[in-house]
Amino acid sequence: MIILKSQEEIEKIALSCHIVAKTLDYLRGKVNPGITTREIEQLAEDFIKANNAVPAFKGYRGYPASICASVNNEVIHGIPSSRVLEEGDILGIDLGVYKDGFYGDAAYTFPVGRVDSEVERLLRVTEESLNIGIEKAREDKRVSDISHSIQKHVESNGFSVVRAFVGHGIGRDLHEDPQIPNFGSPGRGPRLRSGMTLAIEPMVNEGGHEVVVLDDGWTAITLDGKLSAHFEHTILVTTDKPRILTKIT
Ligand code: MF3
Ligand code: CO
């Protein structure tokens, strides 16, 4: 069941989302060669708490950390560790905040120092595919219109979309209906209505779309060892342009 949010609920989700965006913006300046992903997690946790909010992922279904930190061939759900970031790496940070009964969720993939131009292209195309998907999230469109537009952009640029993980509704729960795949034919799935809050999150692989989950039960990596990027926004469907709630303003 897809839950439509009231104006009051929307403003609470927007506040959680604003803290998510501010945290990602703060972390942007910290992602440099020499820092460990655990140090980044600590900075994120302190920043979120200083904003009187709670890191949403820690303890969620047993997840052990406040952020997901996925390096290079790690697709999503990388667990922060003593791994030191090196020039040329990419780091996906996925971040959720819980405040006053509601969640916000977003992800961004950062270059560490200077990266190859082909890596830059992967990041650019992935972020573009998110924005193209968001553009479709309007009243009277259907869920797979988002999915299809993302897949089309990614594949026309020679990359592949991960199929094993999807975007989701969000609100009082981190994961609500509907599921939002990043692939599929247009015109399918639930009709979008104003008042829906959705987390759209394409994961894009440089090589094949297949992923495997490591023995830690969380970290998803690419089967072929090639790079993967992940961008996510929480958005509000309206009768007009979608409102990006996790945009840094
Ligand atoms: N953005 C991810 C998602 O929506 C993060 C969940 S990580 C978890 O699924 F640890 F909370 F599970
Ligand atoms: Co999400």
PDB file of C-alpha atoms and ligand atoms in Angstrom:
ATOM      1  CA  MET A   1       0.000   0.000   0.000  1.00  0.00           C
ATOM      2  CA  ILE A   2       1.386   3.401  -0.990  1.00  0.00           C
ATOM      3  CA  ILE A   3       0.968   6.023   1.731  1.00  0.00           C
ATOM      4  CA  LEU A   4       0.113   9.562   0.596  1.00  0.00           C
ATOM      5  CA  LYS A   5       1.555  12.171   2.932  1.00  0.00           C
ATOM      6  CA  SER A   6      -0.233  15.187   4.404  1.00  0.00           C
ATOM      7  CA  GLN A   7       1.340  18.633   4.248  1.00  0.00           C
ATOM      8  CA  GLU A   8       2.408  18.311   7.868  1.00  0.00           C
ATOM      9  CA  GLU A   9       4.049  14.938   7.238  1.00  0.00           C
ATOM     10  CA  ILE A  10       5.761  16.262   4.117  1.00  0.00           C
ATOM     11  CA  GLU A  11       7.398  19.079   6.054  1.00  0.00           C
ATOM     12  CA  LYS A  12       8.744  16.589   8.606  1.00  0.00           C
ATOM     13  CA  ILE A  13      10.164  14.378   5.855  1.00  0.00           C
ATOM     14  CA  ALA A  14      11.602  17.515   4.253  1.00  0.00           C
ATOM     15  CA  LEU A  15      13.397  18.377   7.488  1.00  0.00           C
ATOM     16  CA  SER A  16      14.985  14.910   7.771  1.00  0.00           C
ATOM     17  CA  CYS A  17      15.935  15.166   4.104  1.00  0.00           C
ATOM     18  CA  HIS A  18      17.454  18.607   4.600  1.00  0.00           C
ATOM     19  CA  ILE A  19      19.732  17.197   7.305  1.00  0.00           C
ATOM     20  CA  VAL A  20      20.714  14.349   4.958  1.00  0.00           C
ATOM     21  CA  ALA A  21      21.642  16.871   2.257  1.00  0.00           C
ATOM     22  CA  LYS A  22      23.599  19.078   4.644  1.00  0.00           C
ATOM     23  CA  THR A  23      25.504  16.048   5.937  1.00  0.00           C
ATOM     24  CA  LEU A  24      26.452  14.908   2.425  1.00  0.00           C
ATOM     25  CA  ASP A  25      27.537  18.428   1.576  1.00  0.00           C
ATOM     26  CA  TYR A  26      29.687  18.545   4.718  1.00  0.00           C
ATOM     27  CA  LEU A  27      31.246  15.161   3.915  1.00  0.00           C
ATOM     28  CA  ARG A  28      32.103  16.262   0.376  1.00  0.00           C
ATOM     29  CA  GLY A  29      35.027  18.269   1.781  1.00  0.00           C
ATOM     30  CA  LYS A  30      36.262  15.321   3.853  1.00  0.00           C
ATOM     31  CA  VAL A  31      36.499  12.721   1.087  1.00  0.00           C
ATOM     32  CA  ASN A  32      40.228  12.985   0.338  1.00  0.00           C
ATOM     33  CA  PRO A  33      43.142  10.591  -0.104  1.00  0.00           C
ATOM     34  CA  GLY A  34      44.350   9.321   3.284  1.00  0.00           C
ATOM     35  CA  ILE A  35      41.069   9.286   5.224  1.00  0.00           C
ATOM     36  CA  THR A  36      39.450   5.985   6.244  1.00  0.00           C
ATOM     37  CA  THR A  37      35.794   5.214   5.641  1.00  0.00           C
ATOM     38  CA  ARG A  38      35.382   4.719   9.396  1.00  0.00           C
ATOM     39  CA  GLU A  39      36.617   8.285  10.013  1.00  0.00           C
ATOM     40  CA  ILE A  40      34.059   9.532   7.497  1.00  0.00           C
ATOM     41  CA  GLU A  41      31.351   7.555   9.287  1.00  0.00           C
ATOM     42  CA  GLN A  42      32.320   9.151  12.612  1.00  0.00           C
ATOM     43  CA  LEU A  43      32.171  12.642  11.099  1.00  0.00           C
ATOM     44  CA  ALA A  44      28.748  11.851   9.626  1.00  0.00           C
ATOM     45  CA  GLU A  45      27.405  10.504  12.900  1.00  0.00           C
ATOM     46  CA  ASP A  46      28.628  13.535  14.864  1.00  0.00           C
ATOM     47  CA  PHE A  47      27.190  15.932  12.277  1.00  0.00           C
ATOM     48  CA  ILE A  48      23.769  14.243  12.261  1.00  0.00           C
ATOM     49  CA  LYS A  49      23.613  14.205  16.060  1.00  0.00           C
ATOM     50  CA  ALA A  50      24.643  17.869  16.208  1.00  0.00           C
ATOM     51  CA  ASN A  51      21.542  18.495  14.085  1.00  0.00           C
ATOM     52  CA  ASN A  52      19.390  16.762  16.706  1.00  0.00           C
ATOM     53  CA  ALA A  53      18.683  13.823  14.442  1.00  0.00           C
ATOM     54  CA  VAL A  54      19.438  10.103  14.455  1.00  0.00           C
ATOM     55  CA  PRO A  55      21.467   8.168  11.845  1.00  0.00           C
ATOM     56  CA  ALA A  56      18.788   5.927  10.368  1.00  0.00           C
ATOM     57  CA  PHE A  57      20.808   2.978   9.139  1.00  0.00           C
ATOM     58  CA  LYS A  58      22.572   1.933  12.350  1.00  0.00           C
ATOM     59  CA  GLY A  59      20.721  -1.105  13.676  1.00  0.00           C
ATOM     60  CA  TYR A  60      18.306  -1.170  10.739  1.00  0.00           C
ATOM     61  CA  ARG A  61      17.850  -4.917  10.114  1.00  0.00           C
ATOM     62  CA  GLY A  62      21.117  -5.368  11.989  1.00  0.00           C
ATOM     63  CA  TYR A  63      23.173  -3.026   9.778  1.00  0.00           C
ATOM     64  CA  PRO A  64      26.279  -2.161  11.881  1.00  0.00           C
ATOM     65  CA  ALA A  65      27.055   1.456  10.894  1.00  0.00           C
ATOM     66  CA  SER A  66      25.629   4.969  10.496  1.00  0.00           C
ATOM     67  CA  ILE A  67      26.388   5.268   6.789  1.00  0.00           C
ATOM     68  CA  CYS A  68      27.081   2.962   3.876  1.00  0.00           C
ATOM     69  CA  ALA A  69      30.528   3.595   2.357  1.00  0.00           C
ATOM     70  CA  SER A  70      31.029   1.729  -0.915  1.00  0.00           C
ATOM     71  CA  VAL A  71      34.438   1.992  -2.613  1.00  0.00           C
ATOM     72  CA  ASN A  72      35.124   1.334  -6.339  1.00  0.00           C
ATOM     73  CA  ASN A  73      33.673  -2.117  -7.220  1.00  0.00           C
ATOM     74  CA  GLU A  74      31.401  -2.023  -4.149  1.00  0.00           C
ATOM     75  CA  VAL A  75      27.888  -1.229  -5.370  1.00  0.00           C
ATOM     76  CA  ILE A  76      26.013  -0.453  -2.143  1.00  0.00           C
ATOM     77  CA  HIS A  77      25.907  -1.274   1.586  1.00  0.00           C
ATOM     78  CA  GLY A  78      29.695  -1.162   2.051  1.00  0.00           C
ATOM     79  CA  ILE A  79      30.471  -1.161   5.775  1.00  0.00           C
ATOM     80  CA  PRO A  80      32.823   1.607   7.007  1.00  0.00           C
ATOM     81  CA  SER A  81      36.232   0.178   7.916  1.00  0.00           C
ATOM     82  CA  SER A  82      39.907   0.994   8.351  1.00  0.00           C
ATOM     83  CA  ARG A  83      40.268   1.095   4.553  1.00  0.00           C
ATOM     84  CA  VAL A  84      42.249   4.166   3.534  1.00  0.00           C
ATOM     85  CA  LEU A  85      40.953   6.052   0.486  1.00  0.00           C
ATOM     86  CA  GLU A  86      43.437   6.561  -2.330  1.00  0.00           C
ATOM     87  CA  GLU A  87      43.675   9.110  -5.113  1.00  0.00           C
ATOM     88  CA  GLY A  88      41.582   7.864  -8.048  1.00  0.00           C
ATOM     89  CA  ASP A  89      39.091   5.861  -5.940  1.00  0.00           C
ATOM     90  CA  ILE A  90      35.378   6.575  -5.926  1.00  0.00           C
ATOM     91  CA  LEU A  91      33.346   6.496  -2.717  1.00  0.00           C
ATOM     92  CA  GLY A  92      29.580   6.066  -2.605  1.00  0.00           C
ATOM     93  CA  ILE A  93      28.104   7.435   0.620  1.00  0.00           C
ATOM     94  CA  ASP A  94      24.523   6.448   1.402  1.00  0.00           C
ATOM     95  CA  LEU A  95      22.966   8.226   4.317  1.00  0.00           C
ATOM     96  CA  GLY A  96      19.653   8.106   6.157  1.00  0.00           C
ATOM     97  CA  VAL A  97      18.340  10.383   8.890  1.00  0.00           C
ATOM     98  CA  TYR A  98      15.447   9.843  11.298  1.00  0.00           C
ATOM     99  CA  LYS A  99      13.867  12.793  13.062  1.00  0.00           C
ATOM    100  CA  ASP A 100      10.476  13.443  14.590  1.00  0.00           C
ATOM    101  CA  GLY A 101       9.009  10.179  13.289  1.00  0.00           C
ATOM    102  CA  PHE A 102      10.135  10.439   9.656  1.00  0.00           C
ATOM    103  CA  TYR A 103      13.023   9.334   7.446  1.00  0.00           C
ATOM    104  CA  GLY A 104      15.112  10.991   4.752  1.00  0.00           C
ATOM    105  CA  ASP A 105      17.504   9.067   2.466  1.00  0.00           C
ATOM    106  CA  ALA A 106      20.086  10.051  -0.165  1.00  0.00           C
ATOM    107  CA  ALA A 107      23.347   8.888  -1.701  1.00  0.00           C
ATOM    108  CA  TYR A 108      26.171  10.503  -3.649  1.00  0.00           C
ATOM    109  CA  THR A 109      29.300   9.033  -5.226  1.00  0.00           C
ATOM    110  CA  PHE A 110      32.390  11.195  -4.737  1.00  0.00           C
ATOM    111  CA  PRO A 111      35.670  11.091  -6.639  1.00  0.00           C
ATOM    112  CA  VAL A 112      38.691  10.800  -4.306  1.00  0.00           C
ATOM    113  CA  GLY A 113      41.136  13.407  -5.587  1.00  0.00           C
ATOM    114  CA  ARG A 114      41.511  13.219  -9.356  1.00  0.00           C
ATOM    115  CA  VAL A 115      39.919  10.301 -11.209  1.00  0.00           C
ATOM    116  CA  ASP A 116      40.185   9.049 -14.817  1.00  0.00           C
ATOM    117  CA  SER A 117      37.943  10.739 -17.366  1.00  0.00           C
ATOM    118  CA  GLU A 118      36.092   7.445 -17.948  1.00  0.00           C
ATOM    119  CA  VAL A 119      35.367   7.267 -14.207  1.00  0.00           C
ATOM    120  CA  GLU A 120      34.119  10.844 -14.291  1.00  0.00           C
ATOM    121  CA  ARG A 121      31.807   9.826 -17.111  1.00  0.00           C
ATOM    122  CA  LEU A 122      30.404   6.958 -15.011  1.00  0.00           C
ATOM    123  CA  LEU A 123      29.635   9.377 -12.168  1.00  0.00           C
ATOM    124  CA  ARG A 124      28.115  11.947 -14.504  1.00  0.00           C
ATOM    125  CA  VAL A 125      25.890   9.472 -16.365  1.00  0.00           C
ATOM    126  CA  THR A 126      24.671   7.934 -13.091  1.00  0.00           C
ATOM    127  CA  GLU A 127      23.730  11.317 -11.618  1.00  0.00           C
ATOM    128  CA  GLU A 128      22.098  12.324 -14.917  1.00  0.00           C
ATOM    129  CA  SER A 129      20.062   9.108 -14.899  1.00  0.00           C
ATOM    130  CA  LEU A 130      18.813   9.960 -11.399  1.00  0.00           C
ATOM    131  CA  ASN A 131      17.734  13.414 -12.555  1.00  0.00           C
ATOM    132  CA  ILE A 132      16.074  12.000 -15.676  1.00  0.00           C
ATOM    133  CA  GLY A 133      14.179   9.497 -13.492  1.00  0.00           C
ATOM    134  CA  ILE A 134      13.116  12.245 -11.083  1.00  0.00           C
ATOM    135  CA  GLU A 135      11.802  14.297 -14.006  1.00  0.00           C
ATOM    136  CA  LYS A 136       9.260  11.478 -14.696  1.00  0.00           C
ATOM    137  CA  ALA A 137       8.018  11.375 -11.105  1.00  0.00           C
ATOM    138  CA  ARG A 138       4.850  13.349 -11.723  1.00  0.00           C
ATOM    139  CA  GLU A 139       1.155  12.904 -11.013  1.00  0.00           C
ATOM    140  CA  ASP A 140      -0.466  10.433 -13.476  1.00  0.00           C
ATOM    141  CA  LYS A 141       2.831   8.882 -14.623  1.00  0.00           C
ATOM    142  CA  ARG A 142       3.523   5.311 -13.514  1.00  0.00           C
ATOM    143  CA  VAL A 143       6.391   3.876 -11.489  1.00  0.00           C
ATOM    144  CA  SER A 144       8.035   2.145 -14.438  1.00  0.00           C
ATOM    145  CA  ASP A 145       8.165   5.403 -16.399  1.00  0.00           C
ATOM    146  CA  ILE A 146      10.861   6.375 -13.891  1.00  0.00           C
ATOM    147  CA  SER A 147      12.537   2.960 -14.222  1.00  0.00           C
ATOM    148  CA  HIS A 148      12.539   2.957 -17.994  1.00  0.00           C
ATOM    149  CA  SER A 149      13.957   6.454 -18.391  1.00  0.00           C
ATOM    150  CA  ILE A 150      16.855   5.598 -16.064  1.00  0.00           C
ATOM    151  CA  GLN A 151      17.681   2.366 -17.881  1.00  0.00           C
ATOM    152  CA  LYS A 152      17.541   4.052 -21.274  1.00  0.00           C
ATOM    153  CA  HIS A 153      19.974   6.796 -20.321  1.00  0.00           C
ATOM    154  CA  VAL A 154      22.406   4.402 -18.669  1.00  0.00           C
ATOM    155  CA  GLU A 155      22.446   1.808 -21.447  1.00  0.00           C
ATOM    156  CA  SER A 156      22.670   4.358 -24.247  1.00  0.00           C
ATOM    157  CA  ASN A 157      25.914   5.453 -22.574  1.00  0.00           C
ATOM    158  CA  GLY A 158      27.293   1.908 -22.552  1.00  0.00           C
ATOM    159  CA  PHE A 159      26.844   1.187 -18.832  1.00  0.00           C
ATOM    160  CA  SER A 160      24.452  -1.206 -17.080  1.00  0.00           C
ATOM    161  CA  VAL A 161      21.861  -0.791 -14.310  1.00  0.00           C
ATOM    162  CA  VAL A 162      21.862  -3.015 -11.267  1.00  0.00           C
ATOM    163  CA  ARG A 163      18.653  -5.049 -11.047  1.00  0.00           C
ATOM    164  CA  ALA A 164      19.089  -6.724  -7.671  1.00  0.00           C
ATOM    165  CA  PHE A 165      18.304  -3.540  -5.672  1.00  0.00           C
ATOM    166  CA  VAL A 166      15.568  -0.961  -6.114  1.00  0.00           C
ATOM    167  CA  GLY A 167      14.373   2.438  -4.925  1.00  0.00           C
ATOM    168  CA  HIS A 168      11.404   2.752  -2.572  1.00  0.00           C
ATOM    169  CA  GLY A 169       8.704   4.814  -0.949  1.00  0.00           C
ATOM    170  CA  ILE A 170       9.788   6.519   2.272  1.00  0.00           C
ATOM    171  CA  GLY A 171       8.110   8.209   5.236  1.00  0.00           C
ATOM    172  CA  ARG A 172       7.400   6.796   8.681  1.00  0.00           C
ATOM    173  CA  ASP A 173       9.352   3.763   7.428  1.00  0.00           C
ATOM    174  CA  LEU A 174      12.679   3.803   5.615  1.00  0.00           C
ATOM    175  CA  HIS A 175      11.317   1.379   3.040  1.00  0.00           C
ATOM    176  CA  GLU A 176       7.673   1.762   2.021  1.00  0.00           C
ATOM    177  CA  ASP A 177       5.777   0.805  -1.140  1.00  0.00           C
ATOM    178  CA  PRO A 178       6.229   1.156  -4.040  1.00  0.00           C
ATOM    179  CA  GLN A 179       9.454  -0.544  -5.077  1.00  0.00           C
ATOM    180  CA  ILE A 180      11.158   1.474  -7.826  1.00  0.00           C
ATOM    181  CA  PRO A 181      13.342  -0.632 -10.135  1.00  0.00           C
ATOM    182  CA  ASN A 182      15.915   1.111 -12.317  1.00  0.00           C
ATOM    183  CA  PHE A 183      14.944  -0.892 -15.417  1.00  0.00           C
ATOM    184  CA  GLY A 184      11.814  -2.043 -17.230  1.00  0.00           C
ATOM    185  CA  SER A 185       9.225  -1.143 -19.871  1.00  0.00           C
ATOM    186  CA  PRO A 186       7.356   2.147 -19.451  1.00  0.00           C
ATOM    187  CA  GLY A 187       3.689   2.444 -18.447  1.00  0.00           C
ATOM    188  CA  ARG A 188       3.643  -0.279 -15.791  1.00  0.00           C
ATOM    189  CA  GLY A 189       3.225  -0.384 -12.047  1.00  0.00           C
ATOM    190  CA  PRO A 190       1.314   1.913  -9.695  1.00  0.00           C
ATOM    191  CA  ARG A 191       0.163   5.328 -10.884  1.00  0.00           C
ATOM    192  CA  LEU A 192       1.999   8.233  -9.253  1.00  0.00           C
ATOM    193  CA  ARG A 193      -0.015  10.635  -7.134  1.00  0.00           C
ATOM    194  CA  SER A 194       0.782  13.953  -5.608  1.00  0.00           C
ATOM    195  CA  GLY A 195       1.780  13.422  -1.947  1.00  0.00           C
ATOM    196  CA  MET A 196       3.911  10.338  -2.596  1.00  0.00           C
ATOM    197  CA  THR A 197       7.455  10.534  -1.217  1.00  0.00           C
ATOM    198  CA  LEU A 198       9.926   8.358  -3.084  1.00  0.00           C
ATOM    199  CA  ALA A 199      13.619   7.469  -2.810  1.00  0.00           C
ATOM    200  CA  ILE A 200      14.923   6.987  -6.349  1.00  0.00           C
ATOM    201  CA  GLU A 201      18.364   5.391  -6.451  1.00  0.00           C
ATOM    202  CA  PRO A 202      20.054   4.164  -9.633  1.00  0.00           C
ATOM    203  CA  MET A 203      23.111   1.958  -9.161  1.00  0.00           C
ATOM    204  CA  VAL A 204      25.155   1.900 -12.362  1.00  0.00           C
ATOM    205  CA  ASN A 205      27.931  -0.518 -13.299  1.00  0.00           C
ATOM    206  CA  GLU A 206      30.794   0.140 -15.686  1.00  0.00           C
ATOM    207  CA  GLY A 207      30.587  -3.513 -16.827  1.00  0.00           C
ATOM    208  CA  GLY A 208      27.846  -6.122 -16.379  1.00  0.00           C
ATOM    209  CA  HIS A 209      24.811  -5.639 -14.133  1.00  0.00           C
ATOM    210  CA  GLU A 210      25.402  -8.699 -11.941  1.00  0.00           C
ATOM    211  CA  VAL A 211      26.289  -8.234  -8.284  1.00  0.00           C
ATOM    212  CA  VAL A 212      27.247 -10.529  -5.407  1.00  0.00           C
ATOM    213  CA  VAL A 213      26.817  -9.973  -1.682  1.00  0.00           C
ATOM    214  CA  LEU A 214      29.884 -10.657   0.458  1.00  0.00           C
ATOM    215  CA  ASP A 215      29.971 -12.949   3.507  1.00  0.00           C
ATOM    216  CA  ASP A 216      29.463  -9.918   5.792  1.00  0.00           C
ATOM    217  CA  GLY A 217      25.845 -10.184   4.626  1.00  0.00           C
ATOM    218  CA  TRP A 218      25.755  -6.582   3.365  1.00  0.00           C
ATOM    219  CA  THR A 219      28.452  -5.417   0.955  1.00  0.00           C
ATOM    220  CA  ALA A 220      27.280  -5.823  -2.645  1.00  0.00           C
ATOM    221  CA  ILE A 221      30.092  -5.865  -5.204  1.00  0.00           C
ATOM    222  CA  THR A 222      30.130  -6.141  -8.981  1.00  0.00           C
ATOM    223  CA  LEU A 223      30.579  -9.708 -10.228  1.00  0.00           C
ATOM    224  CA  ASP A 224      33.159  -8.621 -12.820  1.00  0.00           C
ATOM    225  CA  GLY A 225      35.137  -6.419 -10.402  1.00  0.00           C
ATOM    226  CA  LYS A 226      34.486  -3.237 -12.387  1.00  0.00           C
ATOM    227  CA  LEU A 227      33.381   0.070 -10.888  1.00  0.00           C
ATOM    228  CA  SER A 228      29.885   0.990  -9.733  1.00  0.00           C
ATOM    229  CA  ALA A 229      28.273   4.337  -8.876  1.00  0.00           C
ATOM    230  CA  HIS A 230      25.151   5.185  -6.848  1.00  0.00           C
ATOM    231  CA  PHE A 231      23.132   8.392  -6.557  1.00  0.00           C
ATOM    232  CA  GLU A 232      19.889   8.781  -4.620  1.00  0.00           C
ATOM    233  CA  HIS A 233      17.383  11.514  -3.792  1.00  0.00           C
ATOM    234  CA  THR A 234      14.203  11.533  -1.772  1.00  0.00           C
ATOM    235  CA  ILE A 235      11.559  13.409  -3.776  1.00  0.00           C
ATOM    236  CA  LEU A 236       7.937  14.502  -3.458  1.00  0.00           C
ATOM    237  CA  VAL A 237       5.501  13.872  -6.299  1.00  0.00           C
ATOM    238  CA  THR A 238       3.327  16.919  -7.029  1.00  0.00           C
ATOM    239  CA  THR A 239       0.958  17.920  -9.815  1.00  0.00           C
ATOM    240  CA  ASP A 240       3.843  19.909 -11.246  1.00  0.00           C
ATOM    241  CA  LYS A 241       7.630  19.542 -11.042  1.00  0.00           C
ATOM    242  CA  PRO A 242       8.835  16.987  -8.492  1.00  0.00           C
ATOM    243  CA  ARG A 243      10.289  18.544  -5.341  1.00  0.00           C
ATOM    244  CA  ILE A 244      13.768  17.184  -4.547  1.00  0.00           C
ATOM    245  CA  LEU A 245      13.760  17.035  -0.751  1.00  0.00           C
ATOM    246  CA  THR A 246      17.422  16.042  -0.362  1.00  0.00           C
ATOM    247  CA  LYS A 247      18.767  18.751  -2.633  1.00  0.00           C
ATOM    248  CA  ILE A 248      21.346  20.978  -1.033  1.00  0.00           C
ATOM    249  CA  THR A 249      19.987  24.521  -1.252  1.00  0.00           C
TER     250      THR A 249
HETATM  251  N1  MF3 B   1      19.616   3.850   0.761  1.00  0.00           N
HETATM  252  C1  MF3 B   1      19.648   2.462   1.127  1.00  0.00           C
HETATM  253  C2  MF3 B   1      18.262   1.922   0.968  1.00  0.00           C
HETATM  254  O1  MF3 B   1      17.411   2.671   0.750  1.00  0.00           O
HETATM  255  C3  MF3 B   1      20.220   2.260   2.434  1.00  0.00           C
HETATM  256  C4  MF3 B   1      19.753   1.189   3.329  1.00  0.00           C
HETATM  257  S1  MF3 B   1      21.095   0.614   4.185  1.00  0.00           S
HETATM  258  C5  MF3 B   1      20.566  -0.112   5.577  1.00  0.00           C
HETATM  259  O2  MF3 B   1      18.001   0.770   0.968  1.00  0.00           O
HETATM  260  F1  MF3 B   1      21.582  -0.382   6.271  1.00  0.00           F
HETATM  261  F2  MF3 B   1      19.807   0.706   6.240  1.00  0.00           F
HETATM  262  F3  MF3 B   1      19.877  -1.172   5.286  1.00  0.00           F
HETATM  263 CO    CO B   2      17.235   4.258  -0.249  1.00  0.00          CO
END
